[in-house]
Short mmCIF file of C-alpha atoms in Angstrom, two decimals:
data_model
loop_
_atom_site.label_atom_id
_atom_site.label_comp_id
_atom_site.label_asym_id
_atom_site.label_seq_id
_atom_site.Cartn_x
_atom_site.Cartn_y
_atom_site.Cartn_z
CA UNK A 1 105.33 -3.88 -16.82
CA UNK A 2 103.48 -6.46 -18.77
CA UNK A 3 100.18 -5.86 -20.91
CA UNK A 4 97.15 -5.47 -19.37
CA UNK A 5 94.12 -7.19 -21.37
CA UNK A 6 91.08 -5.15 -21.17
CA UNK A 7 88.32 -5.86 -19.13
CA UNK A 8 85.59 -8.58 -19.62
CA UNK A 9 82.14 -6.68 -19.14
CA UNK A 10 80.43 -7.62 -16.57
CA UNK A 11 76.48 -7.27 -16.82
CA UNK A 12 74.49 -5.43 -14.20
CA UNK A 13 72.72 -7.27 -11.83
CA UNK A 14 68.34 -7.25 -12.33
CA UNK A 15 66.96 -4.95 -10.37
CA UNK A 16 63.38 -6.13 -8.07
CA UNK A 17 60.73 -3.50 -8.40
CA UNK A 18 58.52 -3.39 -5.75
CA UNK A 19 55.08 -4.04 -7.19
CA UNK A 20 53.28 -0.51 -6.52
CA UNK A 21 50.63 -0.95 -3.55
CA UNK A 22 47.07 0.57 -4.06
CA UNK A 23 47.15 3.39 -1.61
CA UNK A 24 42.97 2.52 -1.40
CA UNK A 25 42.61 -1.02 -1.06
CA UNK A 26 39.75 -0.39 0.97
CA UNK A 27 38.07 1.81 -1.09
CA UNK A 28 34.49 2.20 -3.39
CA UNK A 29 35.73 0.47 -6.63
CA UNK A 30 35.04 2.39 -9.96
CA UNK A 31 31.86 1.16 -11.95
CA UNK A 32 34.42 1.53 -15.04
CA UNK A 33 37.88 0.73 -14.73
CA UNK A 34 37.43 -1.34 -10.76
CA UNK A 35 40.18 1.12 -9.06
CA UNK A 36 39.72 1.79 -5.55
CA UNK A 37 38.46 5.01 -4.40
CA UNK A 38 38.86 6.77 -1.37
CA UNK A 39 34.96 6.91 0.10
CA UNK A 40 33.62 10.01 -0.56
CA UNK A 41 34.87 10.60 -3.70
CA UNK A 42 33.02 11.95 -6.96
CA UNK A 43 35.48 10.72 -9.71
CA UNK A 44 37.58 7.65 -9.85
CA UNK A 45 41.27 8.74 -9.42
CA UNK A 46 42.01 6.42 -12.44
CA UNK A 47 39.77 7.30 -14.94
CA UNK A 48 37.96 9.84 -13.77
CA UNK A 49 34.59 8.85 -14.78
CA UNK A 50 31.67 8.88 -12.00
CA UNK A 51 31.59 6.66 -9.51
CA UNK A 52 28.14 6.70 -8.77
CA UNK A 53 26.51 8.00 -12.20
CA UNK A 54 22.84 9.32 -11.97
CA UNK A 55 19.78 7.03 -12.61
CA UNK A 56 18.49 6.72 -15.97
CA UNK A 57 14.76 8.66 -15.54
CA UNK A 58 11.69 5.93 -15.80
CA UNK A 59 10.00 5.88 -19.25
CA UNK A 60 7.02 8.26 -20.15
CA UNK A 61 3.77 6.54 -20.37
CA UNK A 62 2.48 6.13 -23.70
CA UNK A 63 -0.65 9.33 -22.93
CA UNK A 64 2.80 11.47 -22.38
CA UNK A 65 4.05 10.86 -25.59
CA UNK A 66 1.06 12.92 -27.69
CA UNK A 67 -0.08 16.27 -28.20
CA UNK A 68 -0.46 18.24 -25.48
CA UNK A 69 0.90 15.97 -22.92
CA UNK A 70 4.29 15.30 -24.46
CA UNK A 71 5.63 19.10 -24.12
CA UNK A 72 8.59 19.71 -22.39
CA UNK A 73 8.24 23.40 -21.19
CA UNK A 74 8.59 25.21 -17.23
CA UNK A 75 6.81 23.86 -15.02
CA UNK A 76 3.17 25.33 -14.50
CA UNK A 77 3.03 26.21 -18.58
CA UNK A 78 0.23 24.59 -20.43
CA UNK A 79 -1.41 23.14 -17.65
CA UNK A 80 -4.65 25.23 -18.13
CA UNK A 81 -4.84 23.66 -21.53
CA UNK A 82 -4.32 19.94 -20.51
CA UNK A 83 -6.74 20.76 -17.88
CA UNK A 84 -9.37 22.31 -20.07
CA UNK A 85 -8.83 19.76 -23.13
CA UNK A 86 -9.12 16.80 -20.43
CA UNK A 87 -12.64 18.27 -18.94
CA UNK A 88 -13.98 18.55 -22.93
CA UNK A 89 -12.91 15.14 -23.82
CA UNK A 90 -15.03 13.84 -20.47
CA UNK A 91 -17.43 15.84 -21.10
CA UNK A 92 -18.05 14.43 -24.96
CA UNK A 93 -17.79 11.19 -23.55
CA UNK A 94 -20.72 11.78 -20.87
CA UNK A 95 -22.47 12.99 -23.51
CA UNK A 96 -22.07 10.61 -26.27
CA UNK A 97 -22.92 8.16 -23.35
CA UNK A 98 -26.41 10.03 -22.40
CA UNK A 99 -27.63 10.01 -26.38
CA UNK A 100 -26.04 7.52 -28.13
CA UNK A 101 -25.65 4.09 -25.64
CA UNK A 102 -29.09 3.39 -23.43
CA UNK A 103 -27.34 1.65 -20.87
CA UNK A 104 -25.12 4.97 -20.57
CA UNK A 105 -28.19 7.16 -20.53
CA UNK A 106 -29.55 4.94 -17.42
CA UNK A 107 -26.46 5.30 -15.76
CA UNK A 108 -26.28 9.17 -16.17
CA UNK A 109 -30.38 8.87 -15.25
CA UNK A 110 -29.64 7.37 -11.81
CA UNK A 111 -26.97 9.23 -10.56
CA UNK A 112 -28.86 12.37 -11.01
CA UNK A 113 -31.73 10.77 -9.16
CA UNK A 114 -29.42 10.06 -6.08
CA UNK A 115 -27.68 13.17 -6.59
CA UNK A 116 -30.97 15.25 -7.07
CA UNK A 117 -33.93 15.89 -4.51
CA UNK A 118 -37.27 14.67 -4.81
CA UNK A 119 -40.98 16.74 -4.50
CA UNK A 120 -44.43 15.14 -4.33
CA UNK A 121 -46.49 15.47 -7.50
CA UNK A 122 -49.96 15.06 -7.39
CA UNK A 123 -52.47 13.61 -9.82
CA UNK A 124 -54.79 15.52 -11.82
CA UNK A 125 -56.68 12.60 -12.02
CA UNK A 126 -57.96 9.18 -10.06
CA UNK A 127 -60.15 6.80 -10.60
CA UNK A 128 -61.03 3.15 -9.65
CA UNK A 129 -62.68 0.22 -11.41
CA UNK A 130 -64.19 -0.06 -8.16
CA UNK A 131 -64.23 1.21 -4.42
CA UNK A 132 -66.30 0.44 -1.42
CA UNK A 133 -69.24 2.59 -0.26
CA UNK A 134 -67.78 5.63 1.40
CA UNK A 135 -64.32 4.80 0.11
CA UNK A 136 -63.64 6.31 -3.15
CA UNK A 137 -60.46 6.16 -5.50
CA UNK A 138 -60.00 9.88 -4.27
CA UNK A 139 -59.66 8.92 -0.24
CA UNK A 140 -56.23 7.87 -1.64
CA UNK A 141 -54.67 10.70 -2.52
CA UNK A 142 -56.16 13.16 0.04
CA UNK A 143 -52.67 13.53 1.91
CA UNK A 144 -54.04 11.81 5.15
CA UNK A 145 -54.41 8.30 6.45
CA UNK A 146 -57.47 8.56 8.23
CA UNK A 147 -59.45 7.99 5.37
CA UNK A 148 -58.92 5.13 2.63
CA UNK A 149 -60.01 3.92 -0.65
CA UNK A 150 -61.86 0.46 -0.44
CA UNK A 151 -61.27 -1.91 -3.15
CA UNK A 152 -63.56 -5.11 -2.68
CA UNK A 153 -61.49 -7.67 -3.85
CA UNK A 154 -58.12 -8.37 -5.18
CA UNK A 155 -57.34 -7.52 -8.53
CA UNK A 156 -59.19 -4.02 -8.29
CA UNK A 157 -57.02 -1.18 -9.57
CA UNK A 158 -56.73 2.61 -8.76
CA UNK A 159 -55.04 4.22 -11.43
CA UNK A 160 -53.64 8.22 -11.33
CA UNK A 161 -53.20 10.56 -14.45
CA UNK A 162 -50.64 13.43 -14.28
CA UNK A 163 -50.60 16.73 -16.53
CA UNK A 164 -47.14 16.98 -17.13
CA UNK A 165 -44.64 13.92 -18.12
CA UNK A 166 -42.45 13.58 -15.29
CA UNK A 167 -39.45 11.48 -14.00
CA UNK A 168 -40.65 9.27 -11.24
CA UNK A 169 -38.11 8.73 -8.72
CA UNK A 170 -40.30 6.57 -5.69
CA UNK A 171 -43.78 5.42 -4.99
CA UNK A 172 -45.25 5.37 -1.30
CA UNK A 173 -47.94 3.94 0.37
CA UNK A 174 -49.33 3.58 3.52
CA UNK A 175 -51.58 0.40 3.99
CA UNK A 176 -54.68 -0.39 6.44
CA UNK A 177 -57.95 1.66 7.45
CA UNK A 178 -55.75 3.24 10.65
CA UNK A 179 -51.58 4.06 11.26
CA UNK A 180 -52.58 2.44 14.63
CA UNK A 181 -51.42 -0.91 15.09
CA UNK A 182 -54.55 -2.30 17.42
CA UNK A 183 -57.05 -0.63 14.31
CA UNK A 184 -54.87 -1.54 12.01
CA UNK A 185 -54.87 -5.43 12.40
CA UNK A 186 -59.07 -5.04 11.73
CA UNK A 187 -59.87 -4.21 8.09
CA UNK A 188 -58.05 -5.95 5.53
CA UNK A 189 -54.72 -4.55 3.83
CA UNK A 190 -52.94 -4.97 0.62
CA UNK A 191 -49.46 -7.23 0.69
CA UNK A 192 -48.83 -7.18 -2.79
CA UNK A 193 -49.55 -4.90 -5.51
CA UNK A 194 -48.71 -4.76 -8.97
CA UNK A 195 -47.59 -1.00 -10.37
CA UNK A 196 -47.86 -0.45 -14.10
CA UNK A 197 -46.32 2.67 -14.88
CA UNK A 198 -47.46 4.14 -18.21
CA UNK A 199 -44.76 7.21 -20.42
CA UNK A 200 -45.82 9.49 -22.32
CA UNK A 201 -44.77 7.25 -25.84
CA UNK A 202 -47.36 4.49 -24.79
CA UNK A 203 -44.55 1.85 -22.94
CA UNK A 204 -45.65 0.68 -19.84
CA UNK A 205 -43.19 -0.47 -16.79
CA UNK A 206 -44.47 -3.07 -14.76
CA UNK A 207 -43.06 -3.12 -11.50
CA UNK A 208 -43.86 -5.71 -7.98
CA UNK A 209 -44.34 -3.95 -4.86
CA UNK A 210 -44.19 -6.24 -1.92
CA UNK A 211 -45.92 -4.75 1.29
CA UNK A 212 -45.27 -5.59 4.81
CA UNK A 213 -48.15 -6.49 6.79
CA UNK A 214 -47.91 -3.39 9.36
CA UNK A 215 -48.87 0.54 10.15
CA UNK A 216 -46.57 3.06 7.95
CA UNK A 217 -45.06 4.13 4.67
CA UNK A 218 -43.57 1.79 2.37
CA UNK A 219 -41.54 3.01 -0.31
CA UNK A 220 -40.67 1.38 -3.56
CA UNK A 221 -37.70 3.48 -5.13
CA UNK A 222 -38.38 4.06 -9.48
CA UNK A 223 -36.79 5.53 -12.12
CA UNK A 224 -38.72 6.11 -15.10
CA UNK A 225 -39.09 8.84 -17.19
CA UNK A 226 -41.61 10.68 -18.70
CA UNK A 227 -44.38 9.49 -17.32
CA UNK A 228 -47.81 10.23 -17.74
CA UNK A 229 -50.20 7.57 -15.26
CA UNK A 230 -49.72 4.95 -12.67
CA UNK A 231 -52.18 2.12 -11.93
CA UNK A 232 -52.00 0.50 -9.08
CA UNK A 233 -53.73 -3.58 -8.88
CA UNK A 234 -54.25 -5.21 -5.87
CA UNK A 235 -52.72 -8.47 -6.29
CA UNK A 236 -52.68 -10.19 -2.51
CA UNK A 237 -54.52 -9.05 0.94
CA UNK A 238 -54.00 -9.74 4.49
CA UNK A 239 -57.40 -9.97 6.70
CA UNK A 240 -59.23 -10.30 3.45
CA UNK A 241 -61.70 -13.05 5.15
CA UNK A 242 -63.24 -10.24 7.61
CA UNK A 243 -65.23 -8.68 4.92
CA UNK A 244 -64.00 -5.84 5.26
CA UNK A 245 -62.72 -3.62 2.29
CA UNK A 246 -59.05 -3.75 1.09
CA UNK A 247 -57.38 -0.61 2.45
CA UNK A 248 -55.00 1.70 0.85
CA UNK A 249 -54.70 4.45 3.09
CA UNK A 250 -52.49 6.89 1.24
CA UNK A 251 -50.39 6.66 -1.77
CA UNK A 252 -48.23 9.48 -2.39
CA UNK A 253 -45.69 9.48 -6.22
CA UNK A 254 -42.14 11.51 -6.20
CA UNK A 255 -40.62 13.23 -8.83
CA UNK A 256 -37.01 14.65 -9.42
CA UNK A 257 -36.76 17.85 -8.23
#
């Protein structure tokens, strides 16, 4: 038998791989690393990070960042002593509003007026720089209608003094020798009238009342402090030509109560 030569090596023949198939193509992909996930699913099955990690909380405001607000305790602890330091800082402000800015102090003024009540507060004092016969400066103030003070021309003033200072919240009058409307129209009746309101420190408020030409009270709201006399002028009359004396058949001044 002859030699045998050895044999030439033959190299193996490449192998395909079948390219591995995502078992989830259909699935939530992975904020991180984009694998598929099954839905339902807490962590990705690559990386295991979250697939749905929890939103980042909102930023404080800026009063949550200081003393007391800024605490991070149980909830329910402290808030007696927010509450309680927030009522003393509005309180100081109120107050440094009321003595320190004027235009606070009116503000403060007027809400207690609509707040408050009112009450009637009558004159220790009235007088007139002039009245018609059986018509004095006192008919005014009598608490009925029946009976008025005369003043014989415009520009005559009755004028009330008070014993106490007081805040004056309204004035109200009632016009004409009679509340009924066929009397009424006969004697002559104020329209306008001129108030000037006098406080205890010597400043005097003028105010405008306007006065419609009919039976009733008429009320001119106020609110002035302290004060200490109220003159009222005649300034305009209805039925003036008749002769007759200008009526003002009550006039009644309201305080805070």
């Amino acid at each position: 038998m002859g030699a045998v030569l050895p044999g030439v090596p033959v190299a193996a023949r490449p192998t395909v791989r079948t390219a591995a198939v995502d078992g989830e193509p259909d699935g939530e992909p992975c904020p991180s690393c984009g694998t598929n996930n099954r839905p339902g699913r807490t962590f990705c099955r690559a990386c295991a990070q979250p697939l749905k990690p929890r939103a980042q909380a909102a930023p404080l405001p800026w009063w949550r960042t200081r003393w007391p607000f800024n605490r991070r305790v149980r909830a329910g602890s402290g808030r007696l002593l927010r509450g309680s330091l927030i009522a003393l800082v509005v309180a100081g402000l109120l107050v440094a509003g009321f003595l320190l800015v004027p235009a606070g102090r009116y503000v403060v003024e007027d809400v207690r007026d609509k707040l408050g009540g009112a009450g009637e507060v009558s004159p220790v004092k009235v007088s007139a720089n002039a009245a018609a016969p059986g018509h004095p400066a006192k008919a005014a103030v009598d608490g009925v209608t029946n009976t008025y003070w005369g003043a014989p021309k415009t520009g005559d003033a009755l004028t009330a003094e008070f014993e106490d200072p007081f805040r004056l919240v309204g004035v109200t009058v009632h016009t004409g020798v009679s509340t009924k409307p066929e009397v009424f129209q006969k004697g002559a009746r104020p329209t306008r009238a001129d108030l000037s309101i006098t406080t205890k420190d010597g400043t005097v408020h003028e105010k405008t009342m306007t006065l419609a030409d009919k039976p009733g009270e008429q009320t001119v709201r106020m609110g002035i402090s302290d004060v200490v006399s109220i003159r009222f002028t005649v300034r305009e009359a209805a039925g003036e030509s008749s002769g007759h004396p200008i009526a003002l058949g009550e006039i009644e001044y309201f305080k805070r109560t």
